Tab-separated table of C-alpha atoms and ligand atoms in Angstrom:
chain	number	residue	atom	x	y	z
A	1186	MET	CA	184.216	-22.746	24.102
A	1187	LYS	CA	183.208	-24.729	26.630
A	1188	ASN	CA	184.550	-27.515	28.072
A	1189	ILE	CA	182.587	-30.772	26.923
A	1190	VAL	CA	182.608	-33.328	30.334
A	1191	LEU	CA	181.871	-36.614	31.150
A	1192	ILE	CA	180.583	-38.127	34.314
A	1193	GLY	CA	179.484	-41.619	35.421
A	1194	PHE	CA	180.525	-44.747	37.331
A	1195	MET	CA	183.444	-46.736	36.428
A	1196	GLY	CA	182.414	-49.146	33.392
A	1197	THR	CA	180.050	-45.856	32.012
A	1198	GLY	CA	182.101	-45.919	28.515
A	1199	LYS	CA	182.967	-42.692	29.683
A	1200	THR	CA	187.061	-42.875	28.498
A	1201	THR	CA	185.919	-44.091	25.155
A	1202	ILE	CA	182.906	-41.984	24.057
A	1203	GLY	CA	184.600	-39.375	25.195
A	1204	ARG	CA	188.236	-40.393	22.833
A	1205	LEU	CA	185.610	-40.571	20.233
A	1206	LEU	CA	182.598	-37.342	20.918
A	1207	ALA	CA	186.493	-35.681	20.502
A	1208	SER	CA	187.267	-37.522	17.882
A	1209	ARG	CA	184.780	-36.573	16.083
A	1210	LEU	CA	184.322	-33.280	17.120
A	1211	GLY	CA	187.865	-32.073	16.441
A	1212	ARG	CA	188.328	-31.602	20.091
A	1213	PRO	CA	191.577	-32.792	21.909
A	1214	PHE	CA	190.751	-35.110	24.297
A	1215	VAL	CA	192.307	-35.133	27.947
A	1216	ASP	CA	190.884	-37.680	30.854
A	1217	CYS	CA	192.097	-37.081	34.288
A	1218	ASP	CA	192.909	-40.130	36.027
A	1219	LYS	CA	195.764	-40.671	33.291
A	1220	LYS	CA	196.413	-37.336	33.602
A	1221	VAL	CA	197.239	-37.387	37.820
A	1222	GLU	CA	198.661	-41.439	36.955
A	1223	TYR	CA	201.174	-39.770	34.473
A	1224	GLU	CA	201.973	-36.582	37.037
A	1225	ILE	CA	202.447	-38.970	39.625
A	1226	GLY	CA	204.819	-41.364	37.838
A	1227	MET	CA	201.733	-44.288	39.091
A	1228	THR	CA	198.945	-45.942	38.522
A	1229	ILE	CA	195.586	-45.111	40.038
A	1230	ARG	CA	195.892	-48.326	41.832
A	1231	GLU	CA	199.138	-48.203	42.957
A	1232	ILE	CA	198.096	-44.515	44.493
A	1233	PHE	CA	195.355	-45.980	46.035
A	1234	GLU	CA	197.548	-49.247	47.457
A	1235	ARG	CA	200.161	-47.328	48.774
A	1236	TYR	CA	198.542	-43.726	50.034
A	1237	GLY	CA	195.336	-44.359	49.747
A	1238	GLU	CA	191.574	-43.465	48.850
A	1239	ALA	CA	192.025	-39.678	49.990
A	1240	TYR	CA	195.334	-39.153	48.466
A	1241	PHE	CA	194.057	-39.512	45.266
A	1242	ARG	CA	190.962	-36.864	46.077
A	1243	GLU	CA	193.384	-34.052	46.564
A	1244	LYS	CA	195.339	-35.335	43.427
A	1245	GLU	CA	191.807	-35.826	41.104
A	1246	LYS	CA	190.578	-32.391	42.892
A	1247	ASP	CA	193.896	-30.585	41.940
A	1248	MET	CA	193.267	-32.186	38.722
A	1249	ILE	CA	189.746	-31.150	38.199
A	1250	ALA	CA	190.938	-27.205	39.450
A	1251	LYS	CA	193.516	-27.595	36.134
A	1252	LEU	CA	191.254	-28.741	33.358
A	1253	SER	CA	188.552	-26.192	34.493
A	1254	ARG	CA	190.752	-23.674	33.674
A	1255	TYR	CA	190.666	-25.015	29.828
A	1256	ASN	CA	188.519	-24.547	26.367
A	1257	ASN	CA	187.733	-26.177	24.180
A	1258	ALA	CA	188.481	-30.213	25.525
A	1259	VAL	CA	186.205	-32.644	26.001
A	1260	ILE	CA	186.696	-34.214	29.769
A	1261	ALA	CA	186.864	-37.166	30.749
A	1262	THR	CA	186.259	-38.022	34.701
A	1263	GLY	CA	186.339	-40.399	37.042
A	1264	GLY	CA	183.725	-41.659	38.427
A	1265	GLY	CA	183.893	-40.828	42.420
A	1266	VAL	CA	184.920	-36.981	41.043
A	1267	VAL	CA	181.133	-36.042	41.831
A	1268	LEU	CA	182.331	-37.011	45.513
A	1269	SER	CA	182.835	-33.635	45.617
A	1270	ASN	CA	180.839	-29.759	44.858
A	1271	GLU	CA	183.950	-27.744	43.900
A	1272	ASN	CA	184.957	-30.845	41.803
A	1273	MET	CA	181.339	-30.081	40.848
A	1274	ARG	CA	181.371	-26.352	40.799
A	1275	ARG	CA	184.673	-26.443	39.094
A	1276	LEU	CA	183.992	-28.378	36.476
A	1277	LYS	CA	179.742	-26.592	35.509
A	1278	ARG	CA	181.453	-23.242	35.262
A	1279	ASN	CA	183.178	-23.916	31.749
A	1280	GLY	CA	181.602	-26.889	31.201
A	1281	VAL	CA	178.200	-29.272	29.997
A	1282	ILE	CA	178.459	-31.858	31.913
A	1283	ILE	CA	177.101	-35.191	30.265
A	1284	THR	CA	176.307	-38.122	32.428
A	1285	LEU	CA	177.264	-41.495	31.217
A	1286	THR	CA	174.575	-44.389	32.558
A	1287	ALA	CA	174.782	-47.840	32.645
A	1288	SER	CA	173.397	-51.192	34.528
A	1289	VAL	CA	174.529	-52.781	36.975
A	1290	GLU	CA	174.943	-56.298	35.007
A	1291	THR	CA	177.351	-53.826	32.577
A	1292	ILE	CA	178.920	-52.414	34.002
A	1293	LEU	CA	179.873	-55.464	36.572
A	1294	GLU	CA	181.060	-56.922	33.392
A	1295	ARG	CA	183.187	-53.667	32.166
A	1296	THR	CA	184.805	-53.458	34.960
A	1297	GLY	CA	185.560	-57.328	35.011
A	1298	ARG	CA	187.575	-57.007	32.226
A	1299	ARG	CA	190.228	-55.680	33.970
A	1300	ASN	CA	191.739	-55.360	37.394
A	1301	THR	CA	192.300	-51.677	37.297
A	1302	ARG	CA	189.797	-50.601	39.356
A	1303	PRO	CA	191.399	-50.162	43.303
A	1304	LEU	CA	187.100	-50.214	44.854
A	1305	LEU	CA	186.526	-53.515	42.764
A	1306	LEU	CA	189.679	-55.662	43.557
A	1307	ASN	CA	189.891	-58.058	45.773
A	1308	ILE	CA	185.991	-57.903	46.914
A	1309	PHE	CA	184.066	-61.154	47.685
A	1310	ASP	CA	180.650	-59.569	46.691
A	1311	ARG	CA	181.633	-56.955	44.033
A	1312	GLU	CA	178.015	-56.793	42.679
A	1313	GLN	CA	177.076	-55.253	46.574
A	1314	ILE	CA	180.007	-52.203	46.614
A	1315	VAL	CA	178.898	-51.492	43.429
A	1316	ASN	CA	175.004	-51.217	44.047
A	1317	ARG	CA	175.494	-49.893	47.071
A	1318	LEU	CA	178.574	-47.024	45.353
A	1319	LEU	CA	175.483	-46.543	42.767
A	1320	SER	CA	172.829	-45.558	45.860
A	1321	GLU	CA	175.511	-43.587	47.892
A	1322	ARG	CA	176.161	-41.766	43.767
A	1323	GLY	CA	173.577	-41.922	42.451
A	1324	GLU	CA	172.008	-38.171	41.673
A	1325	LEU	CA	175.103	-36.702	42.002
A	1326	TYR	CA	175.124	-38.458	38.409
A	1327	GLN	CA	172.022	-36.931	37.375
A	1328	LYS	CA	173.228	-33.106	38.174
A	1329	ALA	CA	174.058	-32.765	35.013
A	1330	ASP	CA	172.778	-31.314	31.540
A	1331	PHE	CA	172.304	-34.304	30.277
A	1332	SER	CA	172.707	-38.356	30.633
A	1333	ILE	CA	172.541	-41.025	28.157
A	1334	ASP	CA	172.463	-44.547	28.340
A	1335	THR	CA	175.019	-47.047	27.259
A	1336	ASN	CA	173.706	-50.248	27.837
A	1337	SER	CA	172.788	-51.755	24.419
A	1338	ASN	CA	173.868	-48.423	22.474
A	1339	SER	CA	176.779	-48.125	20.737
A	1340	PRO	CA	179.386	-46.176	20.839
A	1341	GLN	CA	179.139	-44.068	17.563
A	1342	HIS	CA	174.833	-44.268	18.702
A	1343	VAL	CA	175.965	-42.588	22.098
A	1344	VAL	CA	178.528	-39.971	20.049
A	1345	THR	CA	176.000	-38.976	18.092
A	1346	GLU	CA	172.877	-38.958	20.241
A	1347	ILE	CA	175.709	-36.254	22.498
A	1348	MET	CA	176.578	-34.294	19.472
A	1349	ILE	CA	172.553	-33.785	18.939
A	1350	PHE	CA	172.083	-32.559	22.103
A	1351	LEU	CA	174.864	-30.663	22.100
A	1352	ARG	CA	173.571	-28.670	18.566
A	1353	GLN	CA	170.036	-28.603	20.068
A	1354	ALA	CA	171.235	-26.772	23.214
A	1355	GLY	CA	173.565	-24.269	20.694
A	1356	TYR	CA	177.018	-26.056	22.117
A	1357	LEU	CA	177.940	-26.382	18.806
A	1358	ARG	CA	178.375	-23.821	16.021
A	1359	GLY	CA	178.971	-24.856	12.321
A	1360	ARG	CA	180.085	-28.168	11.358
A	1361	GLY	CA	181.312	-31.411	13.818
B	93	S3P	C1	186.736	-44.405	40.555
B	93	S3P	C2	186.941	-44.517	39.869
B	93	S3P	C3	187.751	-44.827	38.790
B	93	S3P	C4	189.148	-44.343	39.321
B	93	S3P	C5	189.309	-44.394	40.729
B	93	S3P	C6	188.153	-44.038	41.926
B	93	S3P	C7	185.501	-44.333	41.698
B	93	S3P	O1	187.489	-43.793	37.535
B	93	S3P	O2	189.499	-42.768	39.630
B	93	S3P	O3	189.646	-45.957	40.926
B	93	S3P	O4	185.313	-43.500	42.573
B	93	S3P	O5	184.487	-44.436	40.287
B	93	S3P	P1	186.738	-43.989	36.095
B	93	S3P	O6	185.278	-44.436	35.896
B	93	S3P	O7	187.702	-44.248	35.376
B	93	S3P	O8	186.679	-46.153	36.417
């Protein structure tokens, strides 16, 4: 069975939804950022601080190459995974791509709860940065098989909608 790959901006709920979707489907859940953190032995924030973004992107690319060889998994990606065509080509080859979206207000609220995201740290105007990144990446997030808004829908509802899509599109067989 193909992987189910969640893409989307920071704070759109990829990890929360991914975990829930995996448990509803009885499939393994993998989080690309967590895998990179584990492999390097540092948090994403520490990796950015010590080695810079370009280094992180290389490690992220290597991890995506590995995860793309999985089968049957639910994969949550980091928000910047779409910046590499190679990442997306690999993920698509063996996966169905689902974009999660949220409004700028929701993104600011969710990402403001923790200071784990280096791109949004120590910044005077976070809203401006979020808007800039969203406009740079907007089109890339649209290259998905299915897209769902997470603003006002509960995680349970979002997961149900994704499952309806997967079943209708023929990605699920039998129960699940
Ligand atoms: C990033 C998103 C983060 C993480 C890193 C860079 C991005 O993941 O990979 O901080 O470029 O959007 P989340 O989307 O899970 O926050």
